[in-house]
Every structure is written in structure tokens, then in C-alpha cells.
Amino acid sequence: MPGLVRTLAVLGRPAAFLEAGRGRSLVLVHGAGGRSHVWSPQLLALADTARVVALDLPGHGATGGNGCTTIADYVLWVLAFLEAAGLERAVLGGHSMGGAVTLALALDHPDRVEALALVGTGARLRVLPRILELFRENPPEGVSFLAGLAYSPRTPGSAVVEAERALLETPPGVVLGDFLACDRFDVMARVAGVRAPTLVLVGRDDRLTPPKYAAFLARAIPGARLVEVEDAGHFPQLEQPEAVNSALRAFLGSLP
Ligand code: COA
């Protein structure tokens, strides 16, 4: 998506993001070992509804540099990104680890969050010890192991090229840091404090953040809406983009 690439200075370093459309700002945050391109289908499809911004967290994609090892540090960086982009408030969308980042941001900085779209994520994200072990000792096997768990059995390989590429191109140390950040994340006892209008989206075949996690979020967050996406695993935005785009479009349209 070369025409959509932008950069701005965040905490003194260049930060890369993709941007399309005009109107209400929807800022999308990728997950562990990801990058902005995992939101490619949303950038173009929702450009008629919103100003869609998909960022590359530090350590990831074209932002590069070091990653973080706690969700709290990613929250600080995203706050700095919003500041640098002149966004006092935005609709935040987060996938997996990005969902943890946006959830924590909504809890700790409610004034900055107009609404929240949580995709394939949870209020607690314990990570299989095997995943941590593989990214410490044998990263290529870690990538294969994750690929074996990440998608619905009905998803064609062509639908998840961006997810695979991002994971292969992110330095293994950064991916490990992301999974450690997830493993330490737990806001189950606090999540009822989210005040932003919230959409919770999950793939029915998600094995990394199962529908049970989404059901918990939707029950706990006041007024939250739950959408389960058929024939999708952990990357519903890539596996079933039309279903996800129409849920996001309806959600954006329902906001005051
Ligand atoms: N929302 C709702 N319930 C949750 C939850 C969440 N976000 N996270 C955990 N729970 C529940 C579990 O389902 C479990 O319930 P149960 O006792 O009724 O079965 C309980 O809380 C404790 O689970 P957990 O904290 O995950 O510890 P565990 O020792 O049982 O399992 C793992 C640890 C790693 C095996 C497990 O978390 C898992 O399979 N994770 C998914 C795979 C993964 O690595 N995903 C990557 C996420 S980035």
C-alpha cells in the first residue's frame, strides 16, 4: 500500500503508519509480531466512513527500533503517537496484543478514547509456554507453530499472507517481547470500568484468543456488543474482511 505510507516523529524517532480516508479517526493497533498491513482490508474499505490510521508499533514494520516488553510501555507510545498526530480523541481498534494496548489505554486514559473495537483479544492474555520457548530458542519453528494455530481450517493461505509476512519480518526478539507483554497482561478485574462504547469481534475458530475471552469482555464491559465471525480464526480482519468491515462500519455509524 505504498500510496498510504506516512511517518511522523514520536518520542524523537520516526514512526510509520498507513492512512486512508477522511472524517472520524479510527486508529488501528496490530498484535504481537504484527504490523500495520494486517489491517489492509480495513484501510481501503472503511476510507469512505473514517480517517483510518494503522500504525506500526516500535520494533515493528517500518517504525523499527526496539519493541516493548509490557503493555503499559506500548500504551505510553500510542499516547505519544496520538499526541504527535494531533488526535485528542479517537476510535481505537486493537487486534490481539493491540487489543490489550487499546483496552489498557481506555481504562487509564478514558478521555482519549471515543470508542473501542476489540478484535481477537482478551482481558487476560496468558501465552502457551511453548510459544515463549520457541521464540527464545528456535524462532522459525515458533513462526510455524503459531501459523498452525492462528487461522480457521477453512481459511485459504492467500487470505493471511500479510499476517505471515509480518511475523517473518519482525525480529524474533521483538516478537518474544510482545508475547512476554501479553503473558503479563491481566485487566480481568478492572475491565468493567471501560466507559467507551465497545465492539468485541472474534473469529469463531480462534484458538489463540478463544471466543470465551470475547464473551467475557462483552459481558463485563457495559453496553458492549459482541460479533462472532464465522469461518475465521485469530485474524478475522484478514480471514473474513467483509464481515469485519461491515461490523466496524455499523459500529462507527452507531456512534454519537
Ligand atoms: N477471558 C476470559 N477467561 C479467561 C481469560 C480471558 N481473557 N484468560 C483466561 N481465562 C480463564 C481460562 O479460560 C481459565 O478458565 P477455566 O479455569 O474455567 O478453564 C482460567 O481463566 C485460567 O486460565 P489461564 O489464565 O489462561 O491459565 P491456564 O494455566 O489455565 O492456561 C494457557 C494457560 C497458556 C494454556 C492458556 O492461557 C491458553 O491456552 N492460552 C491461549 C493460547 C495462547 O498462547 N495465546 C496467545 C495469546 S497472545
mmCIF file of C-alpha atoms and ligand atoms in Angstrom:
data_model
loop_
_atom_site.group_PDB
_atom_site.id
_atom_site.type_symbol
_atom_site.label_atom_id
_atom_site.label_comp_id
_atom_site.label_asym_id
_atom_site.label_seq_id
_atom_site.Cartn_x
_atom_site.Cartn_y
_atom_site.Cartn_z
ATOM 1 C CA MET A 1 0.000 0.000 0.000
ATOM 2 C CA PRO A 2 2.772 2.447 -0.972
ATOM 3 C CA GLY A 3 0.473 5.474 -1.527
ATOM 4 C CA LEU A 4 -0.768 5.283 2.053
ATOM 5 C CA VAL A 5 2.568 5.225 3.907
ATOM 6 C CA ARG A 6 3.199 8.150 6.291
ATOM 7 C CA THR A 7 5.665 8.943 9.046
ATOM 8 C CA LEU A 8 5.744 11.320 11.973
ATOM 9 C CA ALA A 9 8.098 11.845 14.908
ATOM 10 C CA VAL A 10 7.043 10.028 18.080
ATOM 11 C CA LEU A 11 9.252 10.374 21.177
ATOM 12 C CA GLY A 12 12.041 11.678 18.951
ATOM 13 C CA ARG A 13 12.024 8.808 16.435
ATOM 14 C CA PRO A 14 10.188 8.324 13.138
ATOM 15 C CA ALA A 15 7.018 6.264 13.427
ATOM 16 C CA ALA A 16 5.422 4.725 10.349
ATOM 17 C CA PHE A 17 1.728 4.316 9.690
ATOM 18 C CA LEU A 18 -0.739 3.804 6.870
ATOM 19 C CA GLU A 19 -3.539 6.302 6.410
ATOM 20 C CA ALA A 20 -6.633 6.491 4.207
ATOM 21 C CA GLY A 21 -9.923 8.403 4.182
ATOM 22 C CA ARG A 22 -11.362 11.386 5.990
ATOM 23 C CA GLY A 23 -13.674 12.040 8.911
ATOM 24 C CA ARG A 24 -13.769 10.486 12.356
ATOM 25 C CA SER A 25 -10.354 8.990 13.217
ATOM 26 C CA LEU A 26 -10.096 5.231 13.616
ATOM 27 C CA VAL A 27 -6.630 4.263 14.870
ATOM 28 C CA LEU A 28 -5.787 0.567 14.451
ATOM 29 C CA VAL A 29 -3.140 -1.227 16.510
ATOM 30 C CA HIS A 30 -1.703 -4.573 15.353
ATOM 31 C CA GLY A 31 -0.881 -7.557 17.533
ATOM 32 C CA ALA A 32 2.267 -9.450 18.598
ATOM 33 C CA GLY A 33 4.798 -9.706 15.781
ATOM 34 C CA GLY A 34 2.438 -7.753 13.533
ATOM 35 C CA ARG A 35 2.469 -4.535 11.584
ATOM 36 C CA SER A 36 0.042 -2.037 10.065
ATOM 37 C CA HIS A 37 -0.517 -4.191 6.958
ATOM 38 C CA VAL A 38 -2.601 -6.698 8.924
ATOM 39 C CA TRP A 39 -5.347 -4.049 8.604
ATOM 40 C CA SER A 40 -5.007 -3.694 4.809
ATOM 41 C CA PRO A 41 -8.614 -4.752 4.031
ATOM 42 C CA GLN A 42 -9.968 -2.216 6.533
ATOM 43 C CA LEU A 43 -7.866 0.729 5.307
ATOM 44 C CA LEU A 44 -9.428 0.860 1.891
ATOM 45 C CA ALA A 45 -12.914 -0.437 2.671
ATOM 46 C CA LEU A 46 -13.552 1.991 5.531
ATOM 47 C CA ALA A 47 -11.919 5.042 3.933
ATOM 48 C CA ASP A 48 -15.352 6.335 2.884
ATOM 49 C CA THR A 49 -16.503 6.266 6.528
ATOM 50 C CA ALA A 50 -13.496 7.356 8.581
ATOM 51 C CA ARG A 51 -9.906 8.556 8.585
ATOM 52 C CA VAL A 52 -8.307 5.154 9.094
ATOM 53 C CA VAL A 53 -4.807 5.118 10.585
ATOM 54 C CA ALA A 54 -2.973 1.797 11.034
ATOM 55 C CA LEU A 55 0.263 2.244 12.935
ATOM 56 C CA ASP A 56 3.490 0.249 13.219
ATOM 57 C CA LEU A 57 4.332 -0.073 16.931
ATOM 58 C CA PRO A 58 8.002 0.425 17.914
ATOM 59 C CA GLY A 59 10.101 -2.567 16.820
ATOM 60 C CA HIS A 60 7.566 -3.432 14.099
ATOM 61 C CA GLY A 61 7.096 -2.786 10.392
ATOM 62 C CA ALA A 62 8.656 0.420 9.086
ATOM 63 C CA THR A 63 8.839 2.038 12.565
ATOM 64 C CA GLY A 64 11.665 -0.326 13.592
ATOM 65 C CA GLY A 65 13.861 0.234 16.647
ATOM 66 C CA ASN A 66 13.258 -1.644 19.883
ATOM 67 C CA GLY A 67 9.936 -3.157 20.857
ATOM 68 C CA CYS A 68 8.487 -3.067 24.390
ATOM 69 C CA THR A 69 8.000 -5.863 26.899
ATOM 70 C CA THR A 70 4.956 -4.511 28.730
ATOM 71 C CA ILE A 71 1.537 -3.402 27.556
ATOM 72 C CA ALA A 72 1.959 -0.277 29.718
ATOM 73 C CA ASP A 73 5.002 0.807 27.659
ATOM 74 C CA TYR A 74 3.114 0.283 24.384
ATOM 75 C CA VAL A 75 0.255 2.375 25.855
ATOM 76 C CA LEU A 76 2.684 5.246 26.532
ATOM 77 C CA TRP A 77 3.961 5.039 22.962
ATOM 78 C CA VAL A 78 0.428 5.014 21.471
ATOM 79 C CA LEU A 79 -0.467 8.048 23.622
ATOM 80 C CA ALA A 80 2.616 9.815 22.242
ATOM 81 C CA PHE A 81 1.594 8.785 18.711
ATOM 82 C CA LEU A 82 -1.919 10.247 19.206
ATOM 83 C CA GLU A 83 -0.362 13.435 20.559
ATOM 84 C CA ALA A 84 2.044 13.708 17.590
ATOM 85 C CA ALA A 85 -0.818 13.071 15.138
ATOM 86 C CA GLY A 86 -2.870 15.846 16.773
ATOM 87 C CA LEU A 87 -5.563 13.392 17.845
ATOM 88 C CA GLU A 88 -7.060 14.451 21.153
ATOM 89 C CA ARG A 89 -9.603 11.631 20.922
ATOM 90 C CA ALA A 90 -10.022 8.741 18.513
ATOM 91 C CA VAL A 91 -11.861 5.497 17.997
ATOM 92 C CA LEU A 92 -9.239 2.855 18.823
ATOM 93 C CA GLY A 93 -9.207 -0.594 17.267
ATOM 94 C CA GLY A 94 -6.833 -3.265 18.521
ATOM 95 C CA HIS A 95 -6.059 -6.801 17.435
ATOM 96 C CA SER A 96 -4.734 -9.372 19.928
ATOM 97 C CA MET A 97 -1.842 -7.636 21.779
ATOM 98 C CA GLY A 98 -3.056 -4.397 20.148
ATOM 99 C CA GLY A 99 -6.428 -5.068 21.781
ATOM 100 C CA ALA A 100 -4.690 -5.271 25.150
ATOM 101 C CA VAL A 101 -2.976 -1.941 24.409
ATOM 102 C CA THR A 102 -6.230 -0.188 23.450
ATOM 103 C CA LEU A 103 -8.110 -1.747 26.377
ATOM 104 C CA ALA A 104 -5.475 -0.568 28.870
ATOM 105 C CA LEU A 105 -5.450 2.856 27.236
ATOM 106 C CA ALA A 106 -9.257 3.093 27.517
ATOM 107 C CA LEU A 107 -9.082 2.146 31.213
ATOM 108 C CA ASP A 108 -6.265 4.525 32.137
ATOM 109 C CA HIS A 109 -6.953 7.426 29.746
ATOM 110 C CA PRO A 110 -10.703 7.364 29.080
ATOM 111 C CA ASP A 111 -10.689 10.985 27.843
ATOM 112 C CA ARG A 112 -8.590 9.941 24.807
ATOM 113 C CA VAL A 113 -10.906 7.153 23.625
ATOM 114 C CA GLU A 114 -14.076 7.892 21.731
ATOM 115 C CA ALA A 115 -14.908 4.208 21.213
ATOM 116 C CA LEU A 116 -13.180 0.839 21.248
ATOM 117 C CA ALA A 117 -13.136 -2.039 18.743
ATOM 118 C CA LEU A 118 -11.504 -5.142 20.243
ATOM 119 C CA VAL A 119 -10.603 -7.816 17.698
ATOM 120 C CA GLY A 120 -9.341 -11.311 18.661
ATOM 121 C CA THR A 121 -8.218 -10.313 22.131
ATOM 122 C CA GLY A 122 -8.960 -10.674 25.835
ATOM 123 C CA ALA A 123 -8.738 -9.063 29.258
ATOM 124 C CA ARG A 124 -6.026 -11.575 30.153
ATOM 125 C CA LEU A 125 -3.609 -12.997 27.577
ATOM 126 C CA ARG A 126 -1.629 -15.850 29.070
ATOM 127 C CA VAL A 127 0.680 -17.338 26.438
ATOM 128 C CA LEU A 128 1.435 -21.029 25.922
ATOM 129 C CA PRO A 129 4.903 -21.679 27.436
ATOM 130 C CA ARG A 130 5.815 -23.490 24.174
ATOM 131 C CA ILE A 131 5.396 -20.236 22.216
ATOM 132 C CA LEU A 132 7.747 -18.338 24.563
ATOM 133 C CA GLU A 133 10.260 -21.200 24.491
ATOM 134 C CA LEU A 134 10.281 -21.388 20.687
ATOM 135 C CA PHE A 135 10.763 -17.632 20.209
ATOM 136 C CA ARG A 136 13.686 -17.829 22.650
ATOM 137 C CA GLU A 137 15.331 -20.899 21.124
ATOM 138 C CA ASN A 138 14.067 -21.575 17.618
ATOM 139 C CA PRO A 139 12.171 -18.617 16.134
ATOM 140 C CA PRO A 140 11.459 -20.178 12.688
ATOM 141 C CA GLU A 141 9.748 -23.074 14.466
ATOM 142 C CA GLY A 142 7.894 -20.539 16.600
ATOM 143 C CA VAL A 143 6.541 -18.943 13.412
ATOM 144 C CA SER A 144 5.376 -22.360 12.091
ATOM 145 C CA PHE A 145 3.856 -23.298 15.438
ATOM 146 C CA LEU A 146 1.868 -20.046 15.557
ATOM 147 C CA ALA A 147 0.792 -20.395 11.920
ATOM 148 C CA GLY A 148 -0.591 -23.834 12.815
ATOM 149 C CA LEU A 149 -2.847 -22.280 15.473
ATOM 150 C CA ALA A 150 -3.684 -18.895 14.013
ATOM 151 C CA TYR A 151 -6.276 -19.459 11.288
ATOM 152 C CA SER A 152 -9.571 -21.196 10.717
ATOM 153 C CA PRO A 153 -9.096 -24.542 8.950
ATOM 154 C CA ARG A 154 -11.325 -23.103 6.209
ATOM 155 C CA THR A 155 -9.118 -20.038 5.580
ATOM 156 C CA PRO A 156 -7.131 -20.139 2.316
ATOM 157 C CA GLY A 157 -3.425 -19.308 2.622
ATOM 158 C CA SER A 158 -3.856 -16.346 0.292
ATOM 159 C CA ALA A 159 -6.046 -14.588 2.870
ATOM 160 C CA VAL A 160 -3.333 -14.487 5.517
ATOM 161 C CA VAL A 161 -0.256 -13.518 3.531
ATOM 162 C CA GLU A 162 0.053 -10.235 5.470
ATOM 163 C CA ALA A 163 -0.073 -11.973 8.857
ATOM 164 C CA GLU A 164 2.627 -14.461 7.813
ATOM 165 C CA ARG A 165 4.862 -11.816 6.290
ATOM 166 C CA ALA A 166 4.650 -9.562 9.344
ATOM 167 C CA LEU A 167 5.611 -12.401 11.687
ATOM 168 C CA LEU A 168 8.533 -13.467 9.485
ATOM 169 C CA GLU A 169 9.860 -9.914 9.153
ATOM 170 C CA THR A 170 9.560 -8.861 12.800
ATOM 171 C CA PRO A 171 12.830 -9.539 14.680
ATOM 172 C CA PRO A 172 12.345 -12.642 16.902
ATOM 173 C CA GLY A 173 13.453 -10.671 19.991
ATOM 174 C CA VAL A 174 10.651 -8.179 19.359
ATOM 175 C CA VAL A 175 8.094 -10.997 18.938
ATOM 176 C CA LEU A 176 9.312 -12.551 22.200
ATOM 177 C CA GLY A 177 8.969 -9.176 23.966
ATOM 178 C CA ASP A 178 5.410 -8.886 22.629
ATOM 179 C CA PHE A 179 4.441 -12.325 23.928
ATOM 180 C CA LEU A 180 6.004 -11.553 27.321
ATOM 181 C CA ALA A 181 3.948 -8.340 27.393
ATOM 182 C CA CYS A 182 0.799 -10.368 26.616
ATOM 183 C CA ASP A 183 1.625 -13.003 29.208
ATOM 184 C CA ARG A 184 1.888 -10.297 31.920
ATOM 185 C CA PHE A 185 -1.340 -8.605 30.867
ATOM 186 C CA ASP A 186 -4.409 -9.048 33.054
ATOM 187 C CA VAL A 187 -7.193 -6.490 33.455
ATOM 188 C CA MET A 188 -9.975 -9.030 34.131
ATOM 189 C CA ALA A 189 -10.751 -7.417 37.482
ATOM 190 C CA ARG A 190 -10.846 -3.891 36.010
ATOM 191 C CA VAL A 191 -12.429 -4.269 32.607
ATOM 192 C CA ALA A 192 -15.940 -3.389 33.817
ATOM 193 C CA GLY A 193 -14.524 0.134 34.216
ATOM 194 C CA VAL A 194 -14.378 0.744 30.446
ATOM 195 C CA ARG A 195 -16.725 3.636 29.656
ATOM 196 C CA ALA A 196 -16.238 3.901 25.880
ATOM 197 C CA PRO A 197 -18.795 2.345 23.509
ATOM 198 C CA THR A 198 -17.249 -1.028 22.681
ATOM 199 C CA LEU A 199 -17.446 -3.569 19.879
ATOM 200 C CA VAL A 200 -15.948 -7.005 20.556
ATOM 201 C CA LEU A 201 -15.133 -9.097 17.488
ATOM 202 C CA VAL A 202 -13.860 -12.672 17.475
ATOM 203 C CA GLY A 203 -13.356 -15.465 14.973
ATOM 204 C CA ARG A 204 -15.448 -18.487 15.947
ATOM 205 C CA ASP A 205 -12.424 -20.755 15.271
ATOM 206 C CA ASP A 206 -9.909 -18.599 17.194
ATOM 207 C CA ARG A 207 -7.595 -20.866 19.225
ATOM 208 C CA LEU A 208 -5.169 -18.167 20.424
ATOM 209 C CA THR A 209 -7.787 -15.871 21.975
ATOM 210 C CA PRO A 210 -10.862 -18.113 22.025
ATOM 211 C CA PRO A 211 -14.473 -16.865 21.841
ATOM 212 C CA LYS A 212 -14.674 -17.393 25.611
ATOM 213 C CA TYR A 213 -12.342 -14.373 26.059
ATOM 214 C CA ALA A 214 -14.551 -12.231 23.812
ATOM 215 C CA ALA A 215 -17.690 -13.360 25.656
ATOM 216 C CA PHE A 216 -16.065 -12.291 28.930
ATOM 217 C CA LEU A 217 -15.246 -8.835 27.507
ATOM 218 C CA ALA A 218 -18.752 -8.397 26.122
ATOM 219 C CA ARG A 219 -20.356 -9.409 29.432
ATOM 220 C CA ALA A 220 -18.082 -7.255 31.567
ATOM 221 C CA ILE A 221 -17.914 -4.019 29.543
ATOM 222 C CA PRO A 222 -21.129 -2.028 29.989
ATOM 223 C CA GLY A 223 -23.162 -1.938 26.767
ATOM 224 C CA ALA A 224 -20.547 -3.816 24.703
ATOM 225 C CA ARG A 225 -21.671 -5.502 21.501
ATOM 226 C CA LEU A 226 -20.295 -8.941 20.541
ATOM 227 C CA VAL A 227 -19.838 -10.136 16.962
ATOM 228 C CA GLU A 228 -18.645 -13.696 16.319
ATOM 229 C CA VAL A 229 -17.266 -14.143 12.828
ATOM 230 C CA GLU A 230 -17.890 -17.496 11.111
ATOM 231 C CA ASP A 231 -15.003 -19.301 9.392
ATOM 232 C CA ALA A 232 -12.365 -17.090 10.989
ATOM 233 C CA GLY A 233 -9.577 -17.826 13.450
ATOM 234 C CA HIS A 234 -7.273 -15.326 15.175
ATOM 235 C CA PHE A 235 -7.131 -12.901 12.195
ATOM 236 C CA PRO A 236 -10.806 -12.252 11.349
ATOM 237 C CA GLN A 237 -9.905 -8.903 9.742
ATOM 238 C CA LEU A 238 -7.872 -10.804 7.098
ATOM 239 C CA GLU A 239 -9.770 -14.095 7.042
ATOM 240 C CA GLN A 240 -13.280 -12.620 6.688
ATOM 241 C CA PRO A 241 -12.704 -8.946 5.829
ATOM 242 C CA GLU A 242 -16.231 -8.257 4.543
ATOM 243 C CA ALA A 243 -17.859 -9.449 7.782
ATOM 244 C CA VAL A 244 -15.391 -7.460 9.887
ATOM 245 C CA ASN A 245 -15.700 -4.335 7.737
ATOM 246 C CA SER A 246 -19.475 -4.397 7.887
ATOM 247 C CA ALA A 247 -19.404 -4.810 11.704
ATOM 248 C CA LEU A 248 -16.922 -1.918 12.006
ATOM 249 C CA ARG A 249 -18.931 0.246 9.617
ATOM 250 C CA ALA A 250 -22.158 -0.371 11.585
ATOM 251 C CA PHE A 251 -20.321 0.336 14.849
ATOM 252 C CA LEU A 252 -18.847 3.617 13.556
ATOM 253 C CA GLY A 253 -22.284 4.589 12.241
ATOM 254 C CA SER A 254 -23.864 3.942 15.650
ATOM 255 C CA LEU A 255 -21.550 6.361 17.491
ATOM 256 C CA PRO A 256 -22.896 9.761 18.501
HETATM 257 N N1 COA B 1 -11.125 -14.098 29.310
HETATM 258 C C1 COA B 1 -11.925 -14.983 29.964
HETATM 259 N N2 COA B 1 -11.434 -16.044 30.637
HETATM 260 C C2 COA B 1 -10.096 -16.209 30.673
HETATM 261 C C3 COA B 1 -9.218 -15.327 30.005
HETATM 262 C C4 COA B 1 -9.781 -14.241 29.326
HETATM 263 N N3 COA B 1 -9.016 -13.349 28.682
HETATM 264 N N4 COA B 1 -7.962 -15.747 30.204
HETATM 265 C C5 COA B 1 -8.038 -16.846 30.963
HETATM 266 N N5 COA B 1 -9.327 -17.129 31.224
HETATM 267 C C6 COA B 1 -9.841 -18.259 32.005
HETATM 268 C C7 COA B 1 -9.429 -19.586 31.389
HETATM 269 O O1 COA B 1 -10.335 -19.999 30.393
HETATM 270 C C8 COA B 1 -9.431 -20.484 32.577
HETATM 271 O O2 COA B 1 -10.757 -20.834 32.890
HETATM 272 P P1 COA B 1 -11.124 -22.301 33.410
HETATM 273 O O3 COA B 1 -10.376 -22.431 34.695
HETATM 274 O O4 COA B 1 -12.608 -22.260 33.547
HETATM 275 O O5 COA B 1 -10.655 -23.227 32.336
HETATM 276 C C9 COA B 1 -8.896 -19.578 33.678
HETATM 277 O O6 COA B 1 -9.211 -18.238 33.265
HETATM 278 C C10 COA B 1 -7.383 -19.656 33.865
HETATM 279 O O7 COA B 1 -6.774 -19.626 32.572
HETATM 280 P P2 COA B 1 -5.317 -19.050 32.228
HETATM 281 O O8 COA B 1 -5.109 -17.831 32.998
HETATM 282 O O9 COA B 1 -5.209 -18.917 30.764
HETATM 283 O O10 COA B 1 -4.292 -20.122 32.782
HETATM 284 P P3 COA B 1 -4.129 -21.644 32.433
HETATM 285 O O11 COA B 1 -2.937 -22.051 33.235
HETATM 286 O O12 COA B 1 -5.406 -22.375 32.605
HETATM 287 O O13 COA B 1 -3.742 -21.729 30.846
HETATM 288 C C11 COA B 1 -2.576 -21.277 28.784
HETATM 289 C C12 COA B 1 -2.571 -21.136 30.314
HETATM 290 C C13 COA B 1 -1.360 -20.535 28.249
HETATM 291 C C14 COA B 1 -2.542 -22.751 28.395
HETATM 292 C C15 COA B 1 -3.885 -20.671 28.233
HETATM 293 O O14 COA B 1 -3.947 -19.337 28.662
HETATM 294 C C16 COA B 1 -4.040 -20.710 26.733
HETATM 295 O O15 COA B 1 -4.360 -21.726 26.145
HETATM 296 N N6 COA B 1 -3.845 -19.525 26.062
HETATM 297 C C17 COA B 1 -4.181 -19.365 24.655
HETATM 298 C C18 COA B 1 -3.013 -19.672 23.747
HETATM 299 C C19 COA B 1 -2.041 -18.554 23.615
HETATM 300 O O16 COA B 1 -0.884 -18.716 23.919
HETATM 301 N N7 COA B 1 -2.490 -17.418 23.125
HETATM 302 C C20 COA B 1 -1.649 -16.308 22.894
HETATM 303 C C21 COA B 1 -2.322 -15.090 23.420
HETATM 304 S S1 COA B 1 -1.494 -13.623 22.858
#
